Amino acid sequence: MIFLNNLEEFISSLRKYGHLTGFKLDIETAKKIEEIQLNIINDINNKLTNLNLDDLNKLISELSQNGLMQTLIKEASKALGEEIDINNADEAFKEALEGNMNFRGAKASLIALQAVSRLYAEKYKEKNGEILNVSPYCPICGSESKTMIKADNDYKMVCHFCGYIWKVSEKKIVCPYCGNSEEFSLGVFSDKEGRVGLVYCQNCKSSWRIILDESIKAPSILLPLIALGGEKFKGALPISD
């Protein structure tokens, strides 16, 4: 898997496209988190052979049952400088899933969960490719994506959590929320260079970010961050009733 040892490309992409986000990035923190996740990915990659790859939730459950998930959380917490006892890993994981990120070990739990999800998504892609899914919800982890990219005349969504990319349409933009394909009811607001922007669907009033510039090449996990630059066009959207 190409991305397993791709820290250098990750940092290079952050520096190259970071200005498109519209805010200053903390590259050192991003680097640290990516290092932790790549270490986790490398660590478990060879251990997945006999584990359940039919469903991400089943995989997470199996990793928890055999104690590997707890070990990953403990190691991640140590790398973050807030080491927790392995006996507290389950509680930290539960708090993370409930959104309580102030709980000790919750950040480490989320980092570990994302790393496992990224590896699963990559293995799924190797087996199934980029499937057609006219939806903003990731078919791998269920997360809602607000990021679309244009690639070789296809329009695809990128998961913010696991990095999986799925195809929504060919040749023209289709709303991932309602399936609307009427060109004149889908507005695209972008900068003069046509690099990043915001799409608005008049049919269902949904909006999402888009990377229009196909020359932007970065690890998929970074694309949603780069696409945040489209948020500056929020003011151009029609005011909802």
Coordinates of N, CA and C in Angstrom, one line a residue:
M1 N 0.8 -1.2 0.0 CA 0.0 0.0 0.0 C 0.9 1.2 0.0
I2 N 0.7 2.1 -1.0 CA 1.5 3.2 -1.2 C 1.5 4.2 0.0
F3 N 0.3 4.4 0.6 CA 0.2 5.5 1.6 C 0.8 5.1 2.9
L4 N 1.2 3.9 3.1 CA 1.6 3.5 4.5 C 2.9 4.2 5.0
N5 N 3.8 4.5 4.1 CA 5.0 5.2 4.4 C 5.1 6.6 3.8
N6 N 4.0 7.2 3.7 CA 3.9 8.4 2.9 C 3.9 9.7 3.7
L7 N 4.6 9.8 4.8 CA 4.6 11.0 5.6 C 5.2 12.2 4.9
E8 N 6.2 11.9 4.1 CA 6.9 13.0 3.4 C 5.9 13.7 2.4
E9 N 5.1 12.8 1.7 CA 4.1 13.4 0.7 C 3.0 14.1 1.5
F10 N 2.6 13.6 2.6 CA 1.6 14.3 3.5 C 2.1 15.7 3.8
I11 N 3.3 15.8 4.3 CA 3.8 17.1 4.8 C 4.0 18.1 3.6
S12 N 4.5 17.5 2.5 CA 4.7 18.3 1.3 C 3.4 18.8 0.7
S13 N 2.4 18.0 0.8 CA 1.1 18.5 0.3 C 0.5 19.6 1.2
L14 N 0.7 19.4 2.5 CA 0.2 20.4 3.4 C 0.9 21.8 3.1
R15 N 2.2 21.8 2.9 CA 2.9 23.0 2.6 C 2.5 23.6 1.3
K16 N 2.3 22.7 0.3 CA 2.0 23.2 -1.1 C 0.6 23.7 -1.2
Y17 N -0.4 23.1 -0.5 CA -1.8 23.5 -0.7 C -2.4 24.1 0.5
G18 N -1.7 24.2 1.6 CA -2.2 24.8 2.8 C -2.9 26.1 2.7
H19 N -2.3 27.0 1.8 CA -2.9 28.3 1.7 C -4.3 28.3 1.1
L20 N -4.7 27.2 0.4 CA -6.0 27.2 -0.1 C -7.1 27.0 0.9
T21 N -6.7 26.5 2.1 CA -7.7 26.3 3.2 C -8.3 27.6 3.7
G22 N -7.5 28.7 3.6 CA -8.0 30.0 4.1 C -7.6 30.3 5.5
F23 N -6.9 29.4 6.1 CA -6.4 29.6 7.5 C -5.0 29.0 7.7
K24 N -4.3 29.4 8.7 CA -3.0 28.9 9.0 C -3.0 27.5 9.6
L25 N -2.2 26.6 9.0 CA -2.2 25.3 9.5 C -1.1 25.0 10.5
D26 N -1.4 24.2 11.5 CA -0.4 23.8 12.4 C 0.3 22.5 11.9
I27 N 1.3 22.7 11.1 CA 1.9 21.6 10.4 C 2.5 20.6 11.3
E28 N 3.2 21.1 12.4 CA 3.8 20.2 13.3 C 2.8 19.2 14.0
T29 N 1.7 19.8 14.4 CA 0.7 18.9 15.1 C 0.1 17.9 14.1
A30 N -0.2 18.4 12.8 CA -0.7 17.5 11.8 C 0.3 16.4 11.5
K31 N 1.6 16.7 11.5 CA 2.7 15.8 11.2 C 2.7 14.7 12.3
K32 N 2.6 15.2 13.6 CA 2.6 14.2 14.7 C 1.5 13.2 14.7
I33 N 0.3 13.8 14.4 CA -0.9 12.9 14.3 C -0.8 11.9 13.2
E34 N -0.3 12.4 12.0 CA -0.1 11.5 10.9 C 0.9 10.4 11.2
E35 N 2.0 10.8 11.9 CA 3.0 9.8 12.3 C 2.4 8.7 13.1
I36 N 1.6 9.1 14.1 CA 0.9 8.2 15.0 C 0.0 7.2 14.2
Q37 N -0.7 7.8 13.3 CA -1.7 7.0 12.5 C -0.9 6.0 11.6
L38 N 0.1 6.5 10.9 CA 0.9 5.6 10.0 C 1.6 4.5 10.8
N39 N 2.0 4.8 12.0 CA 2.6 3.7 12.8 C 1.6 2.7 13.2
I40 N 0.4 3.1 13.5 CA -0.7 2.2 13.8 C -1.1 1.3 12.6
I41 N -1.2 2.0 11.4 CA -1.5 1.3 10.2 C -0.5 0.3 9.9
N42 N 0.8 0.6 9.9 CA 1.8 -0.3 9.7 C 1.8 -1.5 10.7
D43 N 1.5 -1.1 11.9 CA 1.5 -2.2 13.0 C 0.5 -3.2 12.8
I44 N -0.7 -2.8 12.3 CA -1.8 -3.8 12.2 C -2.0 -4.3 10.8
N45 N -1.3 -3.8 9.9 CA -1.5 -4.2 8.5 C -1.3 -5.7 8.3
N46 N -0.2 -6.2 8.9 CA 0.1 -7.7 8.8 C -0.7 -8.5 9.7
K47 N -1.5 -7.9 10.6 CA -2.3 -8.7 11.5 C -3.8 -8.8 11.1
L48 N -4.1 -8.2 9.9 CA -5.5 -8.2 9.5 C -5.8 -9.5 8.7
T49 N -4.9 -10.3 8.4 CA -5.1 -11.5 7.5 C -6.3 -12.4 8.0
N50 N -6.3 -12.6 9.3 CA -7.3 -13.5 9.8 C -8.5 -12.8 10.5
L51 N -8.5 -11.5 10.3 CA -9.6 -10.7 10.9 C -10.7 -10.5 9.9
N52 N -11.9 -10.1 10.4 CA -13.1 -9.9 9.6 C -13.0 -8.6 8.7
L53 N -13.0 -8.8 7.4 CA -12.9 -7.6 6.5 C -14.2 -7.4 5.8
D54 N -15.3 -8.0 6.2 CA -16.6 -7.9 5.5 C -17.2 -6.6 5.9
D55 N -16.9 -6.0 7.1 CA -17.6 -4.9 7.6 C -16.7 -4.1 8.6
L56 N -16.6 -2.8 8.5 CA -15.7 -2.1 9.4 C -16.1 -2.2 10.8
N57 N -17.4 -2.1 11.1 CA -17.8 -2.2 12.5 C -17.5 -3.6 13.1
K58 N -17.6 -4.6 12.3 CA -17.2 -6.0 12.8 C -15.7 -6.1 13.0
L59 N -15.0 -5.4 12.2 CA -13.5 -5.4 12.4 C -13.1 -4.7 13.7
I60 N -13.7 -3.5 13.9 CA -13.5 -2.8 15.2 C -13.8 -3.6 16.4
S61 N -15.0 -4.3 16.3 CA -15.4 -5.2 17.4 C -14.4 -6.3 17.6
E62 N -14.0 -6.9 16.5 CA -13.0 -8.0 16.7 C -11.7 -7.5 17.3
L63 N -11.2 -6.3 16.8 CA -10.0 -5.8 17.4 C -10.1 -5.5 18.9
S64 N -11.3 -5.1 19.3 CA -11.6 -4.8 20.7 C -11.6 -6.1 21.5
Q65 N -12.3 -7.1 20.9 CA -12.4 -8.4 21.6 C -11.0 -9.0 21.9
N66 N -10.1 -8.9 20.9 CA -8.8 -9.5 21.1 C -7.8 -8.6 21.8
G67 N -8.3 -7.4 22.2 CA -7.4 -6.5 23.0 C -6.5 -5.6 22.2
L68 N -6.5 -5.8 20.9 CA -5.6 -5.0 20.0 C -6.0 -3.5 20.0
M69 N -7.3 -3.2 19.9 CA -7.8 -1.9 19.9 C -7.3 -1.1 21.1
Q70 N -7.4 -1.8 22.3 CA -7.0 -1.1 23.5 C -5.5 -0.8 23.5
T71 N -4.7 -1.7 23.0 CA -3.3 -1.5 22.9 C -3.0 -0.3 22.0
L72 N -3.7 -0.2 20.9 CA -3.5 0.9 19.9 C -3.8 2.2 20.6
I73 N -4.9 2.2 21.3 CA -5.3 3.5 22.0 C -4.2 3.9 23.1
K74 N -3.7 2.9 23.8 CA -2.7 3.2 24.8 C -1.4 3.7 24.2
E75 N -1.0 3.1 23.0 CA 0.2 3.6 22.3 C 0.0 5.0 21.8
A76 N -1.2 5.2 21.2 CA -1.5 6.6 20.7 C -1.5 7.6 21.8
S77 N -2.0 7.2 23.0 CA -2.1 8.2 24.1 C -0.7 8.5 24.6
K78 N 0.2 7.5 24.6 CA 1.6 7.7 25.0 C 2.3 8.7 24.0
A79 N 2.1 8.5 22.7 CA 2.7 9.3 21.7 C 2.2 10.8 21.8
L80 N 1.0 10.9 22.3 CA 0.4 12.3 22.5 C 0.8 12.9 23.8
G81 N 1.5 12.2 24.6 CA 2.0 12.7 25.9 C 0.9 12.7 27.0
E82 N -0.1 11.9 26.8 CA -1.2 11.8 27.8 C -1.5 10.3 28.1
E83 N -0.4 9.5 28.3 CA -0.6 8.1 28.4 C -1.6 7.6 29.4
I84 N -2.4 6.7 29.0 CA -3.5 6.1 29.9 C -3.2 4.7 30.1
D85 N -3.7 4.1 31.2 CA -3.6 2.7 31.5 C -4.5 1.9 30.5
I86 N -4.0 0.8 30.1 CA -4.8 0.0 29.1 C -6.1 -0.4 29.6
N87 N -6.3 -0.5 30.9 CA -7.6 -0.8 31.5 C -8.6 0.3 31.3
N88 N -8.1 1.5 31.0 CA -9.0 2.7 30.8 C -9.3 2.9 29.4
A89 N -8.8 2.1 28.5 CA -8.9 2.4 27.0 C -10.3 2.2 26.6
D90 N -11.1 1.3 27.1 CA -12.5 1.1 26.7 C -13.3 2.3 27.0
E91 N -13.1 2.8 28.2 CA -13.9 4.0 28.7 C -13.5 5.2 27.8
A92 N -12.3 5.3 27.5 CA -11.8 6.5 26.7 C -12.4 6.4 25.3
F93 N -12.5 5.1 24.8 CA -13.0 4.9 23.4 C -14.5 5.2 23.4
K94 N -15.2 4.8 24.5 CA -16.7 5.1 24.6 C -16.9 6.6 24.6
E95 N -16.1 7.4 25.4 CA -16.2 8.8 25.5 C -16.0 9.5 24.1
A96 N -15.0 9.0 23.4 CA -14.6 9.5 22.1 C -15.8 9.4 21.1
L97 N -16.4 8.2 21.2 CA -17.6 7.9 20.3 C -18.8 8.8 20.6
E98 N -18.8 9.2 21.9 CA -19.9 10.1 22.3 C -19.6 11.6 22.1
G99 N -18.4 11.9 21.6 CA -18.0 13.2 21.3 C -17.3 14.0 22.5
N100 N -17.1 13.3 23.6 CA -16.4 14.0 24.7 C -14.9 13.9 24.6
M101 N -14.4 14.9 23.8 CA -13.0 14.9 23.5 C -12.1 15.4 24.6
N102 N -12.7 15.9 25.7 CA -11.9 16.4 26.8 C -11.6 15.3 27.8
F103 N -12.2 14.1 27.6 CA -11.9 13.0 28.4 C -10.5 12.5 28.1
R104 N -9.7 12.1 29.1 CA -8.3 11.7 28.9 C -8.3 10.4 28.1
G105 N -7.6 10.4 27.0 CA -7.5 9.2 26.1 C -8.5 9.3 25.0
A106 N -9.5 10.2 25.0 CA -10.5 10.3 23.9 C -9.8 10.6 22.6
K107 N -8.9 11.6 22.6 CA -8.3 12.0 21.3 C -7.4 10.8 20.8
A108 N -6.8 10.1 21.6 CA -6.0 9.0 21.2 C -6.9 7.9 20.6
S109 N -8.1 7.7 21.2 CA -9.0 6.7 20.8 C -9.5 7.1 19.4
L110 N -9.8 8.4 19.1 CA -10.3 8.8 17.8 C -9.2 8.6 16.8
I111 N -7.9 8.9 17.1 CA -6.8 8.8 16.2 C -6.6 7.3 15.9
A112 N -6.7 6.4 16.8 CA -6.6 5.0 16.6 C -7.7 4.5 15.7
L113 N -8.9 4.9 16.0 CA -10.1 4.5 15.2 C -10.0 5.0 13.8
Q114 N -9.5 6.2 13.6 CA -9.4 6.7 12.2 C -8.3 5.9 11.5
A115 N -7.2 5.6 12.1 CA -6.1 4.8 11.5 C -6.6 3.5 11.0
V116 N -7.4 2.8 11.9 CA -7.9 1.5 11.5 C -8.9 1.7 10.3
S117 N -9.7 2.7 10.4 CA -10.7 3.0 9.3 C -10.0 3.3 8.0
R118 N -8.9 4.0 8.1 CA -8.2 4.3 6.8 C -7.6 3.1 6.2
L119 N -7.0 2.2 7.0 CA -6.5 0.9 6.5 C -7.6 0.1 5.9
Y120 N -8.7 0.0 6.6 CA -9.8 -0.8 6.1 C -10.3 -0.2 4.7
A121 N -10.4 1.1 4.7 CA -10.9 1.7 3.4 C -9.9 1.5 2.3
E122 N -8.6 1.5 2.6 CA -7.6 1.2 1.5 C -7.7 -0.3 1.0
K123 N -7.9 -1.2 2.0 CA -8.1 -2.6 1.6 C -9.4 -2.8 0.8
Y124 N -10.4 -2.1 1.2 CA -11.7 -2.2 0.5 C -11.5 -1.7 -0.9
K125 N -10.8 -0.5 -1.1 CA -10.6 0.0 -2.4 C -9.8 -0.9 -3.3
E126 N -8.8 -1.6 -2.7 CA -8.0 -2.6 -3.5 C -8.9 -3.7 -4.0
K127 N -9.9 -4.1 -3.2 CA -10.8 -5.2 -3.6 C -11.9 -4.7 -4.5
N128 N -12.5 -3.6 -4.2 CA -13.7 -3.1 -4.9 C -13.6 -1.9 -5.8
G129 N -12.5 -1.2 -5.7 CA -12.3 0.1 -6.4 C -13.1 1.2 -5.8
E130 N -13.4 2.2 -6.6 CA -14.2 3.3 -6.2 C -15.7 3.1 -6.7
I131 N -16.5 2.7 -5.8 CA -17.9 2.3 -6.2 C -18.7 3.5 -6.4
L132 N -19.8 3.3 -7.2 CA -20.8 4.4 -7.4 C -21.8 4.5 -6.3
N133 N -21.9 5.7 -5.7 CA -22.7 5.8 -4.5 C -23.2 7.3 -4.5
V134 N -24.4 7.5 -5.0 CA -24.9 8.9 -5.1 C -25.4 9.3 -3.7
S135 N -24.5 9.6 -2.8 CA -24.8 9.9 -1.4 C -23.6 10.7 -0.8
P136 N -23.9 11.5 0.2 CA -22.8 12.2 0.9 C -22.3 11.4 2.0
Y137 N -22.9 10.2 2.2 CA -22.4 9.3 3.3 C -21.5 8.2 2.8
C138 N -20.4 8.1 3.5 CA -19.3 7.2 3.1 C -19.8 5.8 3.2
P139 N -19.7 5.0 2.2 CA -20.1 3.6 2.2 C -19.2 2.7 3.1
I140 N -18.1 3.2 3.6 CA -17.2 2.5 4.4 C -17.5 2.7 5.9
C141 N -17.5 4.0 6.3 CA -17.6 4.3 7.7 C -18.9 5.0 8.1
G142 N -19.6 5.5 7.1 CA -20.9 6.1 7.4 C -20.8 7.6 7.6
S143 N -19.6 8.2 7.6 CA -19.4 9.6 7.9 C -20.0 10.4 6.8
E144 N -20.5 11.6 7.1 CA -21.0 12.5 6.0 C -19.8 13.3 5.5
S145 N -19.7 13.3 4.2 CA -18.7 14.1 3.5 C -19.3 15.4 2.9
K146 N -18.5 16.5 3.0 CA -18.8 17.7 2.4 C -17.8 18.1 1.4
T147 N -17.1 17.1 0.9 CA -16.0 17.3 -0.1 C -16.2 16.5 -1.4
M148 N -16.3 17.2 -2.5 CA -16.3 16.6 -3.8 C -15.1 17.0 -4.5
I149 N -14.6 16.1 -5.4 CA -13.5 16.4 -6.3 C -13.8 16.1 -7.7
K150 N -13.2 16.8 -8.6 CA -13.3 16.5 -10.1 C -12.1 15.8 -10.5
A151 N -12.3 14.6 -11.1 CA -11.2 13.8 -11.5 C -11.5 13.0 -12.8
D152 N -10.8 13.4 -13.8 CA -11.0 12.7 -15.1 C -12.4 12.7 -15.6
N153 N -13.1 13.9 -15.5 CA -14.5 14.0 -15.9 C -15.5 13.3 -15.0
D154 N -15.0 12.8 -13.9 CA -15.9 12.2 -12.9 C -16.0 13.1 -11.7
Y155 N -17.1 13.1 -11.0 CA -17.2 13.8 -9.7 C -17.3 12.8 -8.6
K156 N -16.5 13.0 -7.6 CA -16.4 12.0 -6.5 C -16.4 12.7 -5.2
M157 N -16.9 11.9 -4.2 CA -16.9 12.4 -2.8 C -15.7 11.8 -2.1
V158 N -15.2 12.5 -1.1 CA -14.0 12.0 -0.3 C -14.4 12.0 1.1
C159 N -14.3 10.9 1.8 CA -14.6 10.8 3.2 C -13.7 11.6 4.1
H160 N -14.2 12.4 5.0 CA -13.3 13.2 5.9 C -12.7 12.3 6.9
F161 N -13.2 11.1 7.2 CA -12.7 10.3 8.3 C -11.8 9.2 7.8
C162 N -12.2 8.4 6.9 CA -11.4 7.2 6.5 C -10.6 7.5 5.2
G163 N -11.0 8.6 4.4 CA -10.3 8.9 3.2 C -10.8 8.1 2.0
Y164 N -11.8 7.3 2.1 CA -12.3 6.6 1.0 C -12.9 7.5 -0.1
I165 N -12.7 7.3 -1.3 CA -13.3 8.1 -2.4 C -14.3 7.2 -3.2
W166 N -15.5 7.8 -3.4 CA -16.5 7.1 -4.2 C -17.0 8.0 -5.3
K167 N -17.5 7.4 -6.4 CA -18.0 8.1 -7.5 C -19.4 8.5 -7.4
V168 N -19.7 9.7 -7.7 CA -21.1 10.2 -7.7 C -21.7 10.3 -9.1
S169 N -20.9 10.9 -10.0 CA -21.4 11.1 -11.4 C -20.3 11.2 -12.4
E170 N -20.7 11.2 -13.7 CA -19.8 11.3 -14.8 C -20.1 12.6 -15.5
K171 N -19.1 13.3 -16.0 CA -19.2 14.5 -16.9 C -19.8 15.7 -16.3
K172 N -20.8 15.6 -15.4 CA -21.4 16.7 -14.8 C -21.7 16.5 -13.3
I173 N -21.8 17.6 -12.6 CA -22.1 17.5 -11.2 C -23.5 17.0 -10.9
V174 N -23.6 16.1 -10.0 CA -24.9 15.6 -9.5 C -25.0 15.8 -8.0
C175 N -26.1 16.3 -7.5 CA -26.2 16.5 -6.0 C -26.1 15.2 -5.3
P176 N -25.2 15.0 -4.4 CA -25.1 13.7 -3.6 C -26.2 13.6 -2.6
Y177 N -26.9 14.7 -2.3 CA -28.0 14.6 -1.3 C -29.3 14.2 -1.9
C178 N -29.7 14.7 -3.1 CA -31.0 14.4 -3.6 C -30.9 13.8 -5.1
G179 N -29.7 13.8 -5.6 CA -29.6 13.2 -7.0 C -29.9 14.2 -8.1
N180 N -30.2 15.4 -7.8 CA -30.5 16.4 -8.8 C -29.3 16.6 -9.8
S181 N -29.6 16.5 -11.1 CA -28.6 16.6 -12.1 C -28.9 17.8 -13.1
E182 N -29.9 18.6 -12.7 CA -30.2 19.7 -13.6 C -29.2 20.8 -13.5
E183 N -28.5 21.0 -14.6 CA -27.3 22.0 -14.6 C -27.7 23.3 -14.0
F184 N -28.8 23.9 -14.4 CA -29.1 25.3 -14.1 C -29.6 25.4 -12.6
S185 N -29.8 24.3 -12.0 CA -30.2 24.4 -10.5 C -29.1 24.0 -9.6
L186 N -27.9 23.8 -10.2 CA -26.7 23.6 -9.4 C -25.7 24.7 -9.6
G187 N -25.5 25.5 -8.6 CA -24.6 26.6 -8.7 C -23.2 26.3 -8.2
V188 N -22.2 26.7 -8.9 CA -20.8 26.5 -8.5 C -20.2 27.9 -8.3
F189 N -19.7 28.1 -7.0 CA -19.1 29.4 -6.7 C -17.6 29.1 -6.5
S190 N -16.7 29.7 -7.2 CA -15.3 29.4 -7.1 C -14.4 30.6 -7.3
D191 N -13.1 30.5 -7.0 CA -12.2 31.6 -7.2 C -11.9 31.7 -8.7
K192 N -11.2 32.8 -9.1 CA -11.0 33.1 -10.5 C -10.1 31.9 -11.1
E193 N -9.3 31.3 -10.3 CA -8.4 30.3 -10.8 C -9.2 28.9 -11.0
G194 N -10.4 28.9 -10.4 CA -11.2 27.6 -10.5 C -10.5 26.5 -9.7
R195 N -9.9 26.8 -8.6 CA -9.3 25.7 -7.8 C -10.2 25.0 -6.8
V196 N -10.7 25.8 -5.9 CA -11.7 25.3 -4.9 C -12.9 26.1 -4.9
G197 N -14.0 25.5 -4.5 CA -15.3 26.3 -4.5 C -16.4 25.6 -3.7
L198 N -17.6 26.1 -3.9 CA -18.7 25.6 -3.2 C -19.9 25.4 -4.2
V199 N -20.6 24.2 -4.0 CA -21.7 23.9 -4.9 C -23.0 24.0 -4.1
Y200 N -24.0 24.6 -4.7 CA -25.3 24.8 -4.1 C -26.4 24.1 -4.9
C201 N -27.2 23.3 -4.3 CA -28.3 22.7 -5.0 C -29.6 23.4 -4.7
Q202 N -30.2 24.0 -5.7 CA -31.5 24.7 -5.5 C -32.6 23.8 -5.1
N203 N -32.5 22.5 -5.5 CA -33.6 21.6 -5.3 C -33.8 21.2 -3.9
C204 N -32.7 20.9 -3.2 CA -32.8 20.5 -1.8 C -32.1 21.4 -0.8
K205 N -31.5 22.5 -1.4 CA -30.9 23.6 -0.6 C -29.6 23.1 0.1
S206 N -29.0 22.0 -0.4 CA -27.8 21.5 0.2 C -26.6 22.2 -0.4
S207 N -25.4 22.3 0.3 CA -24.2 22.8 -0.3 C -23.0 21.9 0.2
W208 N -22.0 21.9 -0.6 CA -20.8 21.1 -0.3 C -19.6 21.8 -1.0
R209 N -18.4 21.5 -0.5 CA -17.2 22.0 -1.1 C -16.7 21.2 -2.2
I210 N -16.0 21.8 -3.1 CA -15.5 21.1 -4.3 C -14.1 21.5 -4.6
I211 N -13.2 20.5 -5.0 CA -11.9 20.8 -5.6 C -12.0 20.6 -7.1
L212 N -11.9 21.7 -7.8 CA -12.1 21.7 -9.2 C -10.8 21.5 -10.0
D213 N -9.7 22.0 -9.4 CA -8.4 21.9 -10.0 C -7.9 20.5 -9.9
E214 N -7.8 19.8 -11.1 CA -7.4 18.4 -11.1 C -5.9 18.2 -10.9
S215 N -5.2 19.3 -11.0 CA -3.7 19.3 -10.8 C -3.4 19.2 -9.3
I216 N -4.4 19.4 -8.4 CA -4.1 19.3 -7.0 C -4.0 17.8 -6.6
K217 N -2.8 17.3 -6.3 CA -2.6 15.9 -6.0 C -2.1 15.8 -4.5
A218 N -2.9 15.1 -3.7 CA -2.5 15.0 -2.3 C -3.2 13.7 -1.8
P219 N -2.6 13.2 -0.6 CA -3.3 12.0 0.0 C -4.8 12.3 0.2
S220 N -5.6 11.3 0.0 CA -7.1 11.5 0.1 C -7.5 12.1 1.4
I221 N -6.8 11.7 2.5 CA -7.2 12.2 3.8 C -7.0 13.7 4.0
L222 N -6.2 14.3 3.1 CA -5.9 15.7 3.1 C -6.9 16.5 2.3
L223 N -7.5 15.9 1.3 CA -8.4 16.6 0.3 C -9.5 17.4 1.0
P224 N -10.2 16.8 2.0 CA -11.3 17.6 2.7 C -10.7 18.8 3.4
L225 N -9.5 18.8 3.9 CA -8.9 19.9 4.5 C -8.6 21.0 3.5
I226 N -8.1 20.6 2.4 CA -7.8 21.6 1.3 C -9.1 22.2 0.8
A227 N -10.1 21.4 0.7 CA -11.4 21.9 0.2 C -12.1 22.9 1.1
L228 N -11.6 23.0 2.3 CA -12.2 24.0 3.3 C -12.2 25.4 2.7
G229 N -11.3 25.6 1.8 CA -11.2 26.9 1.2 C -12.5 27.4 0.5
G230 N -13.3 26.4 0.1 CA -14.6 26.7 -0.5 C -15.6 27.4 0.5
E231 N -15.3 27.3 1.8 CA -16.2 27.9 2.8 C -16.3 29.4 2.6
K232 N -15.2 30.1 2.0 CA -15.3 31.5 1.8 C -16.4 32.0 0.9
F233 N -17.0 31.1 0.2 CA -18.1 31.4 -0.7 C -19.4 31.3 -0.1
K234 N -19.5 30.9 1.2 CA -20.8 30.8 1.9 C -21.7 32.0 1.7
G235 N -21.0 33.2 1.7 CA -21.8 34.4 1.6 C -22.5 34.6 0.3
A236 N -22.1 33.8 -0.7 CA -22.7 33.9 -2.0 C -24.0 33.0 -2.2
L237 N -24.2 32.2 -1.2 CA -25.3 31.3 -1.3 C -26.6 32.0 -1.0
P238 N -27.7 31.5 -1.6 CA -29.0 32.2 -1.4 C -29.4 32.0 0.1
I239 N -30.1 33.0 0.6 CA -30.5 32.9 2.0 C -31.7 32.0 2.1
S240 N -31.6 31.0 3.0 CA -32.7 30.0 3.2 C -33.9 30.7 3.9
D241 N -35.1 30.2 3.5 CA -36.3 30.7 4.1 C -36.4 30.3 5.6

